[in-house]
Amino acid sequence: EEIKVFCPATIANVSCGFDVLGLALEAVGDEMIVRKTAKKGITITKIIGQDLPLETSKNVSGVAGLAFLEKSDYNGGFEIEIQKNIKPGSGIGSSAASSAGAVWAMNELLGRPFSNLELVQFAMQGEKLASNVAHADNVAPAIYGGFTLVRSYNPLDIVPIPTPNELYATVIHPQIEVKTSDSRKILKTNITLEKGIQQWGNVGGLIAGLFQSDYELIGRSLQDHIVEPIRSILIPGFDELKSNAISAGALGGGISGSGPSIFALSKGMDTAQKVADSIKKTYQNIGIPFEIHVSKVN
Ligand code: HSE
């Protein structure tokens, strides 16, 4: 018995929501085939597209799968085959796609013994392997779809947020690798009250904008006064790119997850495509090779 699943790429943080907000991309992601086996444990048989470890304990889908098996009363095991389209270190949730996809597929094969919240908890073990921190802001949208809020880590509380119908993301991935663990190390661990006020104002605004399909409010709320000023230094052309995206019609944008990918959100596919064209021109001048994606948020 086997199942083939789509494992979406995700944008974590979404500017103002460091470690708590995330969204899933409908049209960008990996594919995974998961098969039940009589043999216990998790066996990763094949990874196509990227050079990643097959050893269970070194692979994020293996580690997430083991966390699943540990809590399950199922007596067999699983085999995993991955078509890995999302590059590791790209900032669009490569490790989350594999971790979430594996546990999602296993749960389907066993008749859904676990809730989405429990699946997020298993998938977080994969994130811990990838970045030393079990953050949930990529795996939660990968499992729930759309936008999600991690209201609390302890206890884990995930809130799915409705996604306006015409919300599209444009994501550019400059072909440099930034490890999440490295781009977390450079962050300051304290913030001022003033910055806190700006940030939670924007988080509240973004959530309200999503609920009300108020695209202008979504755009105004896509600001990050804490993480972006530090991390953007690692991304060539960041400021220029962001302002060009907004001039081309984007509602707003920022760093996707821990970078180096940059995202912009737009109302409607046509605008998102115009934003992509404008970003392309900017990046061609910078001279670093890149990939670009346009996708509905869903
Ligand atoms: N919230 C995490 C970070 C996401 O920004 O480090 C990593 O994809």
Coordinates of C-alpha atoms and ligand atoms in Angstrom, one line a residue:
E1 CA 0.0 0.0 0.0
E2 CA 1.4 3.4 -1.0
I3 CA 0.5 7.0 -1.3
K4 CA 1.9 9.9 -3.3
V5 CA 1.8 13.3 -1.7
F6 CA 2.6 16.9 -2.6
C7 CA 4.8 18.6 0.0
P8 CA 4.4 22.4 -0.4
A9 CA 7.1 25.0 0.0
T10 CA 6.3 27.5 2.7
I11 CA 7.1 31.0 3.6
A12 CA 7.9 31.4 7.3
N13 CA 7.8 34.6 9.4
V14 CA 5.8 36.5 6.7
S15 CA 7.8 39.6 7.8
C16 CA 6.4 40.5 11.2
G17 CA 5.8 37.0 12.6
F18 CA 9.2 35.6 13.3
D19 CA 8.8 31.9 14.3
V20 CA 5.0 32.2 14.5
L21 CA 3.5 33.0 11.1
G22 CA 3.8 30.9 7.9
L23 CA 2.0 30.3 4.7
A24 CA 1.9 27.4 2.1
L25 CA 2.5 27.8 -1.6
E26 CA 0.1 25.8 -3.8
A27 CA 2.3 25.5 -6.8
V28 CA 5.8 25.0 -5.4
G29 CA 6.9 21.9 -3.6
D30 CA 8.3 18.3 -3.5
E31 CA 6.6 15.0 -4.2
M32 CA 7.0 12.0 -2.0
I33 CA 5.9 8.4 -2.2
V34 CA 5.4 6.6 1.1
R35 CA 4.9 2.9 1.3
K36 CA 3.9 0.6 4.2
T37 CA 6.5 -2.1 4.8
A38 CA 6.5 -5.2 7.0
K39 CA 10.0 -4.2 8.1
K40 CA 9.9 -1.9 11.1
G41 CA 11.4 1.6 11.0
I42 CA 11.9 4.2 8.3
T43 CA 13.8 3.4 5.1
I44 CA 14.6 6.2 2.7
T45 CA 15.1 4.4 -0.6
K46 CA 15.6 7.3 -3.1
I47 CA 16.0 11.0 -3.2
I48 CA 15.9 12.5 -6.7
G49 CA 16.9 16.1 -7.4
Q50 CA 19.1 17.0 -4.4
D51 CA 22.1 15.4 -2.8
L52 CA 20.8 14.6 0.7
P53 CA 21.5 11.8 3.2
L54 CA 19.5 8.6 2.9
E55 CA 20.4 7.5 6.4
T56 CA 17.2 7.7 8.5
S57 CA 18.7 9.5 11.5
K58 CA 20.4 12.1 9.2
N59 CA 17.4 12.8 7.1
V60 CA 14.6 15.1 8.3
S61 CA 11.8 12.9 6.9
G62 CA 13.4 9.9 8.6
V63 CA 13.6 11.7 12.0
A64 CA 10.1 13.0 11.7
G65 CA 8.9 9.6 10.7
L66 CA 10.6 8.0 13.7
A67 CA 8.9 10.5 16.0
F68 CA 5.6 9.4 14.4
L69 CA 6.4 5.7 14.8
E70 CA 7.3 6.1 18.4
K71 CA 3.8 7.4 19.3
S72 CA 2.0 5.0 17.0
D73 CA 0.8 1.5 17.8
Y74 CA 1.5 0.4 14.2
N75 CA 3.8 -2.6 14.0
G76 CA 5.3 -2.2 10.6
G77 CA 7.4 0.5 9.0
F78 CA 7.6 2.8 6.0
E79 CA 9.6 3.3 2.9
I80 CA 10.1 6.9 1.5
E81 CA 11.0 8.1 -2.0
I82 CA 11.4 11.8 -2.5
Q83 CA 11.4 14.0 -5.6
K84 CA 13.1 16.9 -4.0
N85 CA 12.4 20.1 -5.9
I86 CA 13.0 22.6 -3.1
K87 CA 16.7 23.3 -2.6
P88 CA 18.0 23.0 1.0
G89 CA 19.0 26.4 2.4
S90 CA 16.7 28.3 0.0
G91 CA 14.4 29.8 2.7
I92 CA 11.2 28.3 1.4
G93 CA 10.9 25.4 3.9
S94 CA 12.8 22.6 2.2
S95 CA 13.3 20.6 5.4
A96 CA 9.7 21.3 6.5
A97 CA 8.3 20.0 3.2
S98 CA 10.1 16.7 3.7
S99 CA 9.3 16.4 7.5
A100 CA 5.7 17.4 7.1
G101 CA 5.2 15.3 3.9
A102 CA 6.5 12.2 5.5
V103 CA 4.3 12.3 8.6
W104 CA 1.2 13.5 6.7
A105 CA 1.5 10.5 4.2
M106 CA 2.1 8.0 7.1
N107 CA -1.0 9.3 8.9
E108 CA -3.1 8.8 5.7
L109 CA -1.8 5.3 5.2
L110 CA -2.8 4.3 8.7
G111 CA -6.3 5.8 8.5
R112 CA -5.5 9.1 10.3
P113 CA -4.8 8.1 13.9
F114 CA -3.2 11.5 14.6
S115 CA -4.5 15.1 14.5
N116 CA -2.8 17.8 12.5
L117 CA -1.4 19.3 15.7
E118 CA 0.3 16.0 16.6
L119 CA 1.7 15.7 13.0
V120 CA 3.2 19.2 13.5
Q121 CA 4.8 18.0 16.7
F122 CA 6.4 15.0 14.8
A123 CA 7.5 17.1 11.9
M124 CA 9.1 19.6 14.3
Q125 CA 11.7 16.9 15.1
G126 CA 12.8 17.1 11.5
E127 CA 13.2 20.9 11.8
K128 CA 15.2 20.4 14.9
L129 CA 17.6 18.2 13.0
A130 CA 17.9 20.8 10.2
S131 CA 18.4 23.9 12.2
N132 CA 18.9 22.9 15.9
V133 CA 15.6 24.6 16.7
A134 CA 12.2 22.8 16.6
H135 CA 10.4 25.8 15.0
A136 CA 6.9 25.1 13.7
D137 CA 6.3 28.1 11.4
N138 CA 7.1 26.1 8.2
V139 CA 5.7 22.7 9.2
A140 CA 2.4 24.1 10.4
P141 CA 1.3 25.6 7.1
A142 CA 2.8 22.6 5.2
I143 CA 0.4 20.4 7.2
Y144 CA -2.7 22.6 7.6
G145 CA -2.3 24.5 4.3
G146 CA -2.9 28.3 3.8
F147 CA -1.8 30.6 6.6
T148 CA -1.1 29.5 10.1
L149 CA -0.2 31.1 13.4
V150 CA 1.8 29.4 16.1
R151 CA -0.1 31.0 19.0
S152 CA 2.1 29.2 21.6
Y153 CA 5.0 26.8 21.5
N154 CA 4.5 25.5 25.0
P155 CA 1.9 24.1 24.9
L156 CA 1.9 23.9 21.2
D157 CA -1.2 25.8 19.8
I158 CA -1.6 26.2 16.1
V159 CA -4.3 28.5 14.7
P160 CA -5.2 28.1 11.0
I161 CA -6.0 31.5 9.5
P162 CA -8.2 32.0 6.4
T163 CA -6.5 33.0 3.2
P164 CA -8.0 35.6 0.9
N165 CA -8.9 34.1 -2.4
E166 CA -6.7 36.4 -4.6
L167 CA -3.6 36.3 -2.5
Y168 CA -0.5 35.3 -4.6
A169 CA 3.2 35.1 -3.7
T170 CA 6.2 35.9 -5.8
V171 CA 9.4 34.3 -4.5
I172 CA 12.9 34.9 -5.8
H173 CA 15.6 32.5 -4.8
P174 CA 19.1 33.9 -5.4
Q175 CA 21.4 30.9 -5.8
I176 CA 23.3 31.3 -2.6
E177 CA 22.8 29.0 0.4
V178 CA 22.0 30.4 3.8
K179 CA 21.7 27.9 6.6
T180 CA 18.9 28.6 9.0
S181 CA 21.2 27.8 11.9
D182 CA 23.7 30.5 10.7
S183 CA 21.1 33.1 10.1
R184 CA 19.6 32.6 13.6
K185 CA 23.0 33.0 15.2
I186 CA 23.3 36.6 14.0
L187 CA 20.0 37.7 15.6
K188 CA 19.9 39.7 18.8
T189 CA 18.1 37.9 21.7
N190 CA 16.6 41.1 23.2
I191 CA 14.3 43.7 21.6
T192 CA 13.2 47.1 22.9
L193 CA 9.6 47.8 24.0
E194 CA 9.3 50.2 21.1
K195 CA 10.1 47.6 18.6
G196 CA 7.8 45.1 20.3
I197 CA 5.0 47.6 20.0
Q198 CA 5.6 48.0 16.3
Q199 CA 5.9 44.3 15.7
W200 CA 2.7 43.1 17.5
G201 CA 0.8 45.9 15.9
N202 CA 1.8 44.5 12.5
V203 CA 1.1 40.9 13.5
G204 CA -2.4 41.9 14.6
G205 CA -2.9 43.9 11.5
L206 CA -1.8 41.1 9.2
I207 CA -4.2 38.6 10.9
A208 CA -7.1 41.1 10.8
G209 CA -6.3 41.8 7.1
L210 CA -6.4 38.1 6.3
F211 CA -9.7 37.6 8.1
Q212 CA -11.3 40.5 6.3
S213 CA -9.6 40.0 2.9
D214 CA -8.4 43.6 3.3
Y215 CA -5.4 43.6 1.0
E216 CA -4.3 47.1 1.8
L217 CA -4.2 46.2 5.5
I218 CA -2.2 43.1 4.7
G219 CA 0.3 45.2 2.7
R220 CA 0.7 47.8 5.5
S221 CA 1.3 45.1 8.0
L222 CA 4.1 43.4 6.1
Q223 CA 6.8 45.1 8.1
D224 CA 9.5 43.7 10.2
H225 CA 11.6 46.0 12.5
I226 CA 13.4 43.2 14.3
V227 CA 14.8 40.5 12.1
E228 CA 14.8 41.9 8.6
P229 CA 17.3 44.8 9.3
I230 CA 19.8 42.2 10.5
R231 CA 19.3 39.3 8.1
S232 CA 18.8 41.4 5.0
I233 CA 22.6 42.2 5.1
L234 CA 23.2 38.6 3.9
I235 CA 21.0 39.1 0.8
P236 CA 22.5 41.0 -2.1
G237 CA 20.1 43.6 -3.5
F238 CA 17.4 43.1 -0.8
D239 CA 16.4 46.7 -0.3
E240 CA 16.3 47.5 -4.1
L241 CA 14.3 44.3 -4.8
K242 CA 11.7 45.0 -2.1
S243 CA 11.1 48.5 -3.2
N244 CA 10.9 47.5 -6.9
A245 CA 8.4 44.8 -6.0
I246 CA 6.2 47.3 -4.3
S247 CA 6.5 49.8 -7.2
A248 CA 5.4 47.0 -9.5
G249 CA 2.2 46.6 -7.5
A250 CA 3.0 44.1 -4.6
L251 CA 1.2 44.7 -1.3
G252 CA 4.5 44.2 0.5
G253 CA 7.2 41.7 1.1
G254 CA 10.3 40.6 3.0
I255 CA 12.7 37.8 3.6
S256 CA 11.2 34.3 3.2
G257 CA 12.0 32.3 6.3
S258 CA 15.7 32.7 7.1
G259 CA 16.5 33.7 3.5
P260 CA 18.1 34.1 1.1
S261 CA 14.7 33.9 -0.8
I262 CA 12.7 37.1 -0.8
F263 CA 8.9 37.1 -1.1
A264 CA 6.3 39.6 -2.1
L265 CA 2.5 39.2 -1.7
S266 CA 0.2 40.5 -4.3
K267 CA -3.5 40.7 -5.0
G268 CA -4.2 38.6 -8.1
M269 CA -2.0 36.4 -10.4
D270 CA -1.4 39.2 -12.9
T271 CA 0.1 41.5 -10.4
A272 CA 2.2 38.7 -8.9
Q273 CA 3.5 38.0 -12.4
K274 CA 4.3 41.7 -13.0
V275 CA 6.2 41.7 -9.7
A276 CA 8.1 38.6 -10.9
D277 CA 9.1 40.5 -14.1
S278 CA 10.3 43.5 -12.2
I279 CA 12.2 41.4 -9.7
K280 CA 13.8 39.5 -12.6
K281 CA 15.1 42.7 -14.2
T282 CA 16.5 43.9 -10.9
Y283 CA 18.3 40.6 -10.2
Q284 CA 19.7 40.3 -13.7
N285 CA 21.5 43.6 -13.0
I286 CA 22.9 42.3 -9.7
G287 CA 24.4 39.4 -11.6
I288 CA 23.6 36.5 -9.3
P289 CA 21.8 33.5 -10.8
F290 CA 18.3 33.1 -9.4
E291 CA 15.0 31.1 -9.6
I292 CA 11.7 32.7 -9.4
H293 CA 8.2 31.3 -8.5
V294 CA 4.7 32.7 -8.6
S295 CA 2.1 30.8 -6.6
K296 CA -1.3 31.1 -5.1
V297 CA -1.2 31.1 -1.3
N298 CA -3.2 28.0 -0.3
Ligands
HSE1 N1 11.3 31.1 11.7 C1 12.5 30.5 11.2 C2 13.6 31.5 11.1 C3 12.1 30.0 9.8 O1 13.4 32.6 10.6 O2 14.7 31.2 11.5 C4 13.2 29.2 9.1 O3 12.8 28.8 7.9

